[in-house]
mmCIF file with all atom_site columns, C-alpha atoms in Angstrom:
data_model
loop_
_atom_site.group_PDB
_atom_site.id
_atom_site.type_symbol
_atom_site.label_atom_id
_atom_site.label_alt_id
_atom_site.label_comp_id
_atom_site.label_asym_id
_atom_site.label_entity_id
_atom_site.label_seq_id
_atom_site.pdbx_PDB_ins_code
_atom_site.Cartn_x
_atom_site.Cartn_y
_atom_site.Cartn_z
_atom_site.occupancy
_atom_site.B_iso_or_equiv
_atom_site.pdbx_formal_charge
_atom_site.auth_seq_id
_atom_site.auth_comp_id
_atom_site.auth_asym_id
_atom_site.auth_atom_id
_atom_site.pdbx_PDB_model_num
ATOM 1   C CA . MET A 1 1   ? 119.199 6.189   64.571  1.00 0.00 ? 1   MET A CA 1
ATOM 2   C CA . LYS A 1 2   ? 120.432 8.919   66.891  1.00 0.00 ? 2   LYS A CA 1
ATOM 3   C CA . ILE A 1 3   ? 118.876 9.514   70.302  1.00 0.00 ? 3   ILE A CA 1
ATOM 4   C CA . ARG A 1 4   ? 119.382 12.298  72.802  1.00 0.00 ? 4   ARG A CA 1
ATOM 5   C CA . LEU A 1 5   ? 118.376 12.070  76.435  1.00 0.00 ? 5   LEU A CA 1
ATOM 6   C CA . THR A 1 6   ? 119.314 13.179  79.905  1.00 0.00 ? 6   THR A CA 1
ATOM 7   C CA . LEU A 1 7   ? 121.142 10.465  81.832  1.00 0.00 ? 7   LEU A CA 1
ATOM 8   C CA . ASN A 1 8   ? 121.637 11.164  85.517  1.00 0.00 ? 8   ASN A CA 1
ATOM 9   C CA . GLY A 1 9   ? 121.372 14.891  84.917  1.00 0.00 ? 9   GLY A CA 1
ATOM 10  C CA . LYS A 1 10  ? 123.725 15.021  81.920  1.00 0.00 ? 10  LYS A CA 1
ATOM 11  C CA . LYS A 1 11  ? 122.771 15.391  78.280  1.00 0.00 ? 11  LYS A CA 1
ATOM 12  C CA . VAL A 1 12  ? 123.940 12.381  76.262  1.00 0.00 ? 12  VAL A CA 1
ATOM 13  C CA . GLU A 1 13  ? 123.421 11.146  72.759  1.00 0.00 ? 13  GLU A CA 1
ATOM 14  C CA . GLY A 1 14  ? 124.183 7.982   70.940  1.00 0.00 ? 14  GLY A CA 1
ATOM 15  C CA . GLU A 1 15  ? 123.756 6.117   67.721  1.00 0.00 ? 15  GLU A CA 1
ATOM 16  C CA . ILE A 1 16  ? 121.590 3.030   68.239  1.00 0.00 ? 16  ILE A CA 1
ATOM 17  C CA . LYS A 1 17  ? 120.023 0.236   66.270  1.00 0.00 ? 17  LYS A CA 1
ATOM 18  C CA . ALA A 1 18  ? 116.227 0.126   66.276  1.00 0.00 ? 18  ALA A CA 1
ATOM 19  C CA . ASP A 1 19  ? 116.226 -2.898  68.605  1.00 0.00 ? 19  ASP A CA 1
ATOM 20  C CA . THR A 1 20  ? 118.728 -1.568  71.175  1.00 0.00 ? 20  THR A CA 1
ATOM 21  C CA . LEU A 1 21  ? 117.433 -2.005  74.701  1.00 0.00 ? 21  LEU A CA 1
ATOM 22  C CA . LEU A 1 22  ? 117.639 0.848   77.178  1.00 0.00 ? 22  LEU A CA 1
ATOM 23  C CA . LEU A 1 23  ? 119.593 -1.498  79.467  1.00 0.00 ? 23  LEU A CA 1
ATOM 24  C CA . ASP A 1 24  ? 122.351 -1.862  76.878  1.00 0.00 ? 24  ASP A CA 1
ATOM 25  C CA . PHE A 1 25  ? 122.392 1.854   76.082  1.00 0.00 ? 25  PHE A CA 1
ATOM 26  C CA . VAL A 1 26  ? 122.850 2.988   79.705  1.00 0.00 ? 26  VAL A CA 1
ATOM 27  C CA . ARG A 1 27  ? 125.525 0.341   80.305  1.00 0.00 ? 27  ARG A CA 1
ATOM 28  C CA . GLU A 1 28  ? 127.368 1.595   77.213  1.00 0.00 ? 28  GLU A CA 1
ATOM 29  C CA . LYS A 1 29  ? 127.278 5.028   78.857  1.00 0.00 ? 29  LYS A CA 1
ATOM 30  C CA . GLY A 1 30  ? 128.944 3.635   82.016  1.00 0.00 ? 30  GLY A CA 1
ATOM 31  C CA . CYS A 1 31  ? 125.947 2.917   84.232  1.00 0.00 ? 31  CYS A CA 1
ATOM 32  C CA . TYR A 1 32  ? 126.972 -0.530  85.421  1.00 0.00 ? 32  TYR A CA 1
ATOM 33  C CA . SER A 1 33  ? 124.513 -0.668  88.327  1.00 0.00 ? 33  SER A CA 1
ATOM 34  C CA . VAL A 1 34  ? 121.901 -1.602  85.726  1.00 0.00 ? 34  VAL A CA 1
ATOM 35  C CA . LYS A 1 35  ? 122.149 -5.363  85.324  1.00 0.00 ? 35  LYS A CA 1
ATOM 36  C CA . ARG A 1 36  ? 120.742 -8.082  83.112  1.00 0.00 ? 36  ARG A CA 1
ATOM 37  C CA . GLY A 1 37  ? 119.374 -10.828 85.330  1.00 0.00 ? 37  GLY A CA 1
ATOM 38  C CA . CYS A 1 38  ? 116.514 -12.827 83.917  1.00 0.00 ? 38  CYS A CA 1
ATOM 39  C CA . GLU A 1 39  ? 115.896 -11.686 80.322  1.00 0.00 ? 39  GLU A CA 1
ATOM 40  C CA . THR A 1 40  ? 112.152 -12.002 81.057  1.00 0.00 ? 40  THR A CA 1
ATOM 41  C CA . SER A 1 41  ? 111.298 -8.733  82.878  1.00 0.00 ? 41  SER A CA 1
ATOM 42  C CA . ASN A 1 42  ? 110.746 -10.554 86.162  1.00 0.00 ? 42  ASN A CA 1
ATOM 43  C CA . CYS A 1 43  ? 113.708 -9.860  88.441  1.00 0.00 ? 43  CYS A CA 1
ATOM 44  C CA . GLY A 1 44  ? 113.981 -6.065  88.781  1.00 0.00 ? 44  GLY A CA 1
ATOM 45  C CA . LEU A 1 45  ? 117.772 -5.959  88.381  1.00 0.00 ? 45  LEU A CA 1
ATOM 46  C CA . CYS A 1 46  ? 117.533 -3.641  85.384  1.00 0.00 ? 46  CYS A CA 1
ATOM 47  C CA . THR A 1 47  ? 115.314 -1.012  87.061  1.00 0.00 ? 47  THR A CA 1
ATOM 48  C CA . VAL A 1 48  ? 115.908 2.592   86.030  1.00 0.00 ? 48  VAL A CA 1
ATOM 49  C CA . TRP A 1 49  ? 113.706 5.649   86.262  1.00 0.00 ? 49  TRP A CA 1
ATOM 50  C CA . LEU A 1 50  ? 112.172 7.011   83.090  1.00 0.00 ? 50  LEU A CA 1
ATOM 51  C CA . ASP A 1 51  ? 111.014 10.548  83.872  1.00 0.00 ? 51  ASP A CA 1
ATOM 52  C CA . GLY A 1 52  ? 111.024 9.640   87.567  1.00 0.00 ? 52  GLY A CA 1
ATOM 53  C CA . LYS A 1 53  ? 109.038 6.398   87.294  1.00 0.00 ? 53  LYS A CA 1
ATOM 54  C CA . PRO A 1 54  ? 110.633 2.960   87.650  1.00 0.00 ? 54  PRO A CA 1
ATOM 55  C CA . VAL A 1 55  ? 110.780 0.865   84.487  1.00 0.00 ? 55  VAL A CA 1
ATOM 56  C CA . LEU A 1 56  ? 112.503 -2.375  83.561  1.00 0.00 ? 56  LEU A CA 1
ATOM 57  C CA . SER A 1 57  ? 115.181 -1.279  81.116  1.00 0.00 ? 57  SER A CA 1
ATOM 58  C CA . CYS A 1 58  ? 115.418 -4.791  79.654  1.00 0.00 ? 58  CYS A CA 1
ATOM 59  C CA . SER A 1 59  ? 111.877 -4.278  78.318  1.00 0.00 ? 59  SER A CA 1
ATOM 60  C CA . VAL A 1 60  ? 112.215 -0.720  77.034  1.00 0.00 ? 60  VAL A CA 1
ATOM 61  C CA . LEU A 1 61  ? 113.715 0.154   73.688  1.00 0.00 ? 61  LEU A CA 1
ATOM 62  C CA . ALA A 1 62  ? 116.360 2.864   73.943  1.00 0.00 ? 62  ALA A CA 1
ATOM 63  C CA . ALA A 1 63  ? 114.514 4.790   71.224  1.00 0.00 ? 63  ALA A CA 1
ATOM 64  C CA . ARG A 1 64  ? 111.598 5.238   73.645  1.00 0.00 ? 64  ARG A CA 1
ATOM 65  C CA . ALA A 1 65  ? 113.912 7.211   75.956  1.00 0.00 ? 65  ALA A CA 1
ATOM 66  C CA . ASP A 1 66  ? 114.735 9.758   73.258  1.00 0.00 ? 66  ASP A CA 1
ATOM 67  C CA . GLY A 1 67  ? 114.092 13.211  74.708  1.00 0.00 ? 67  GLY A CA 1
ATOM 68  C CA . HIS A 1 68  ? 113.403 11.854  78.190  1.00 0.00 ? 68  HIS A CA 1
ATOM 69  C CA . GLU A 1 69  ? 115.212 11.756  81.508  1.00 0.00 ? 69  GLU A CA 1
ATOM 70  C CA . ILE A 1 70  ? 116.761 8.476   82.648  1.00 0.00 ? 70  ILE A CA 1
ATOM 71  C CA . THR A 1 71  ? 118.047 8.003   86.183  1.00 0.00 ? 71  THR A CA 1
ATOM 72  C CA . THR A 1 72  ? 120.154 5.081   87.350  1.00 0.00 ? 72  THR A CA 1
ATOM 73  C CA . LEU A 1 73  ? 121.634 4.322   90.740  1.00 0.00 ? 73  LEU A CA 1
ATOM 74  C CA . GLU A 1 74  ? 124.754 6.241   89.690  1.00 0.00 ? 74  GLU A CA 1
ATOM 75  C CA . GLY A 1 75  ? 122.587 9.365   89.635  1.00 0.00 ? 75  GLY A CA 1
ATOM 76  C CA . LEU A 1 76  ? 121.161 8.707   93.096  1.00 0.00 ? 76  LEU A CA 1
ATOM 77  C CA . GLN A 1 77  ? 124.288 7.913   95.078  1.00 0.00 ? 77  GLN A CA 1
ATOM 78  C CA . LYS A 1 78  ? 123.581 10.198  98.034  1.00 0.00 ? 78  LYS A CA 1
ATOM 79  C CA . GLU A 1 79  ? 119.952 9.082   98.332  1.00 0.00 ? 79  GLU A CA 1
ATOM 80  C CA . SER A 1 80  ? 120.847 5.431   97.926  1.00 0.00 ? 80  SER A CA 1
ATOM 81  C CA . GLU A 1 81  ? 123.614 5.353   100.524 1.00 0.00 ? 81  GLU A CA 1
ATOM 82  C CA . GLU A 1 82  ? 121.175 5.767   103.384 1.00 0.00 ? 82  GLU A CA 1
ATOM 83  C CA . PHE A 1 83  ? 119.010 2.789   102.428 1.00 0.00 ? 83  PHE A CA 1
ATOM 84  C CA . ALA A 1 84  ? 122.104 0.733   101.551 1.00 0.00 ? 84  ALA A CA 1
ATOM 85  C CA . ASP A 1 85  ? 123.340 1.318   105.120 1.00 0.00 ? 85  ASP A CA 1
ATOM 86  C CA . PHE A 1 86  ? 120.057 -0.066  106.462 1.00 0.00 ? 86  PHE A CA 1
ATOM 87  C CA . LEU A 1 87  ? 120.469 -3.137  104.223 1.00 0.00 ? 87  LEU A CA 1
ATOM 88  C CA . ALA A 1 88  ? 124.012 -3.693  105.478 1.00 0.00 ? 88  ALA A CA 1
ATOM 89  C CA . LYS A 1 89  ? 123.016 -3.329  109.142 1.00 0.00 ? 89  LYS A CA 1
ATOM 90  C CA . GLU A 1 90  ? 120.425 -6.088  108.685 1.00 0.00 ? 90  GLU A CA 1
ATOM 91  C CA . GLY A 1 91  ? 122.825 -8.361  106.779 1.00 0.00 ? 91  GLY A CA 1
ATOM 92  C CA . ALA A 1 92  ? 120.494 -8.148  103.782 1.00 0.00 ? 92  ALA A CA 1
ATOM 93  C CA . ASP A 1 93  ? 123.123 -7.403  101.170 1.00 0.00 ? 93  ASP A CA 1
ATOM 94  C CA . GLN A 1 94  ? 124.619 -10.871 100.886 1.00 0.00 ? 94  GLN A CA 1
ATOM 95  C CA . CYS A 1 95  ? 125.911 -10.916 97.329  1.00 0.00 ? 95  CYS A CA 1
ATOM 96  C CA . GLY A 1 96  ? 124.560 -7.461  96.487  1.00 0.00 ? 96  GLY A CA 1
ATOM 97  C CA . PHE A 1 97  ? 123.617 -8.356  92.916  1.00 0.00 ? 97  PHE A CA 1
ATOM 98  C CA . CYS A 1 98  ? 119.939 -7.456  93.403  1.00 0.00 ? 98  CYS A CA 1
ATOM 99  C CA . SER A 1 99  ? 120.599 -4.387  95.561  1.00 0.00 ? 99  SER A CA 1
ATOM 100 C CA . PRO A 1 100 ? 120.718 -1.718  92.825  1.00 0.00 ? 100 PRO A CA 1
ATOM 101 C CA . GLY A 1 101 ? 117.301 -2.649  91.435  1.00 0.00 ? 101 GLY A CA 1
ATOM 102 C CA . LEU A 1 102 ? 115.819 -2.957  94.914  1.00 0.00 ? 102 LEU A CA 1
ATOM 103 C CA . ILE A 1 103 ? 117.232 0.404   95.966  1.00 0.00 ? 103 ILE A CA 1
ATOM 104 C CA . MET A 1 104 ? 115.899 2.083   92.811  1.00 0.00 ? 104 MET A CA 1
ATOM 105 C CA . ASN A 1 105 ? 112.423 0.762   93.571  1.00 0.00 ? 105 ASN A CA 1
ATOM 106 C CA . VAL A 1 106 ? 112.562 1.625   97.277  1.00 0.00 ? 106 VAL A CA 1
ATOM 107 C CA . LEU A 1 107 ? 113.523 5.215   96.478  1.00 0.00 ? 107 LEU A CA 1
ATOM 108 C CA . ALA A 1 108 ? 110.767 5.450   93.846  1.00 0.00 ? 108 ALA A CA 1
ATOM 109 C CA . MET A 1 109 ? 108.254 3.940   96.265  1.00 0.00 ? 109 MET A CA 1
ATOM 110 C CA . GLU A 1 110 ? 109.220 6.421   98.962  1.00 0.00 ? 110 GLU A CA 1
ATOM 111 C CA . ARG A 1 111 ? 108.567 9.296   96.545  1.00 0.00 ? 111 ARG A CA 1
ATOM 112 C CA . GLU A 1 112 ? 105.279 7.858   95.335  1.00 0.00 ? 112 GLU A CA 1
ATOM 113 C CA . LEU A 1 113 ? 103.596 6.396   98.439  1.00 0.00 ? 113 LEU A CA 1
ATOM 114 C CA . VAL A 1 114 ? 102.915 8.310   101.635 1.00 0.00 ? 114 VAL A CA 1
ATOM 115 C CA . ASN A 1 115 ? 103.117 6.167   104.788 1.00 0.00 ? 115 ASN A CA 1
ATOM 116 C CA . PRO A 1 116 ? 102.711 2.864   102.933 1.00 0.00 ? 116 PRO A CA 1
ATOM 117 C CA . THR A 1 117 ? 101.504 -0.214  104.764 1.00 0.00 ? 117 THR A CA 1
ATOM 118 C CA . MET A 1 118 ? 103.731 -3.279  104.630 1.00 0.00 ? 118 MET A CA 1
ATOM 119 C CA . GLU A 1 119 ? 101.202 -4.858  102.272 1.00 0.00 ? 119 GLU A CA 1
ATOM 120 C CA . GLU A 1 120 ? 101.604 -1.883  99.901  1.00 0.00 ? 120 GLU A CA 1
ATOM 121 C CA . VAL A 1 121 ? 105.386 -2.112  100.245 1.00 0.00 ? 121 VAL A CA 1
ATOM 122 C CA . ARG A 1 122 ? 105.404 -5.808  99.396  1.00 0.00 ? 122 ARG A CA 1
ATOM 123 C CA . GLU A 1 123 ? 103.126 -5.208  96.414  1.00 0.00 ? 123 GLU A CA 1
ATOM 124 C CA . TYR A 1 124 ? 105.297 -2.338  95.140  1.00 0.00 ? 124 TYR A CA 1
ATOM 125 C CA . LEU A 1 125 ? 108.476 -4.388  95.431  1.00 0.00 ? 125 LEU A CA 1
ATOM 126 C CA . ALA A 1 126 ? 107.028 -7.705  94.219  1.00 0.00 ? 126 ALA A CA 1
ATOM 127 C CA . GLY A 1 127 ? 109.077 -7.584  91.020  1.00 0.00 ? 127 GLY A CA 1
ATOM 128 C CA . ASN A 1 128 ? 112.428 -7.555  92.821  1.00 0.00 ? 128 ASN A CA 1
ATOM 129 C CA . LEU A 1 129 ? 113.916 -11.005 93.111  1.00 0.00 ? 129 LEU A CA 1
ATOM 130 C CA . CYS A 1 130 ? 116.775 -11.986 95.382  1.00 0.00 ? 130 CYS A CA 1
ATOM 131 C CA . ARG A 1 131 ? 118.381 -15.369 95.015  1.00 0.00 ? 131 ARG A CA 1
ATOM 132 C CA . CYS A 1 132 ? 120.359 -15.227 98.279  1.00 0.00 ? 132 CYS A CA 1
ATOM 133 C CA . THR A 1 133 ? 117.993 -14.174 101.035 1.00 0.00 ? 133 THR A CA 1
ATOM 134 C CA . GLY A 1 134 ? 114.588 -15.077 102.321 1.00 0.00 ? 134 GLY A CA 1
ATOM 135 C CA . TYR A 1 135 ? 113.749 -11.355 102.228 1.00 0.00 ? 135 TYR A CA 1
ATOM 136 C CA . ALA A 1 136 ? 113.479 -11.130 106.041 1.00 0.00 ? 136 ALA A CA 1
ATOM 137 C CA . GLY A 1 137 ? 116.571 -8.929  106.347 1.00 0.00 ? 137 GLY A CA 1
ATOM 138 C CA . GLN A 1 138 ? 115.473 -6.770  103.443 1.00 0.00 ? 138 GLN A CA 1
ATOM 139 C CA . ILE A 1 139 ? 112.023 -6.291  104.968 1.00 0.00 ? 139 ILE A CA 1
ATOM 140 C CA . ARG A 1 140 ? 113.554 -5.397  108.367 1.00 0.00 ? 140 ARG A CA 1
ATOM 141 C CA . ALA A 1 141 ? 115.870 -2.916  106.660 1.00 0.00 ? 141 ALA A CA 1
ATOM 142 C CA . LEU A 1 142 ? 112.974 -1.434  104.742 1.00 0.00 ? 142 LEU A CA 1
ATOM 143 C CA . GLU A 1 143 ? 110.783 -1.090  107.840 1.00 0.00 ? 143 GLU A CA 1
ATOM 144 C CA . ASN A 1 144 ? 113.633 0.600   109.737 1.00 0.00 ? 144 ASN A CA 1
ATOM 145 C CA . TYR A 1 145 ? 114.350 2.848   106.765 1.00 0.00 ? 145 TYR A CA 1
ATOM 146 C CA . LEU A 1 146 ? 110.713 3.918   106.388 1.00 0.00 ? 146 LEU A CA 1
ATOM 147 C CA . ASN A 1 147 ? 110.394 4.501   110.153 1.00 0.00 ? 147 ASN A CA 1
ATOM 148 C CA . ARG A 1 148 ? 113.598 6.563   110.402 1.00 0.00 ? 148 ARG A CA 1
ATOM 149 C CA . LYS A 1 149 ? 111.750 9.876   110.043 1.00 0.00 ? 149 LYS A CA 1
ATOM 150 C CA . LYS A 1 150 ? 109.209 8.959   112.732 1.00 0.00 ? 150 LYS A CA 1
ATOM 151 C CA . GLU A 1 151 ? 112.013 8.124   115.159 1.00 0.00 ? 151 GLU A CA 1
ATOM 152 C CA . ALA A 1 152 ? 114.003 11.290  114.409 1.00 0.00 ? 152 ALA A CA 1
#
């Protein structure tokens, strides 16, 4: 089966099997920020945007993306650098394996929620697992990142 979609602003197409996961398709197209972590849709490492909304690409068939727009971290480098700097300043990027999925969700959350409370932030990001940290540094980075506009 052939699919055509927009990947990070570029038209791409590919021949897929009916059971090809979106995660595998975007990795085949060079988007290595999208990672396989848990195989159970629970860790957030495989987060991409489908038409601007975060989805777990390990749970989405590539065929579902036919005709749609997919965005990965590679397509959001400028936007992501700012939050990544906040993570680094708080020492919250220990191994960095979970960072791409977290960053994808933080950027989506920022677009979707206006002045979110920390409870809303925690709820929005509940599906992002980190095996290195206790989340304290990530939460500090996130608070500083969300407050950056107020302080400017």
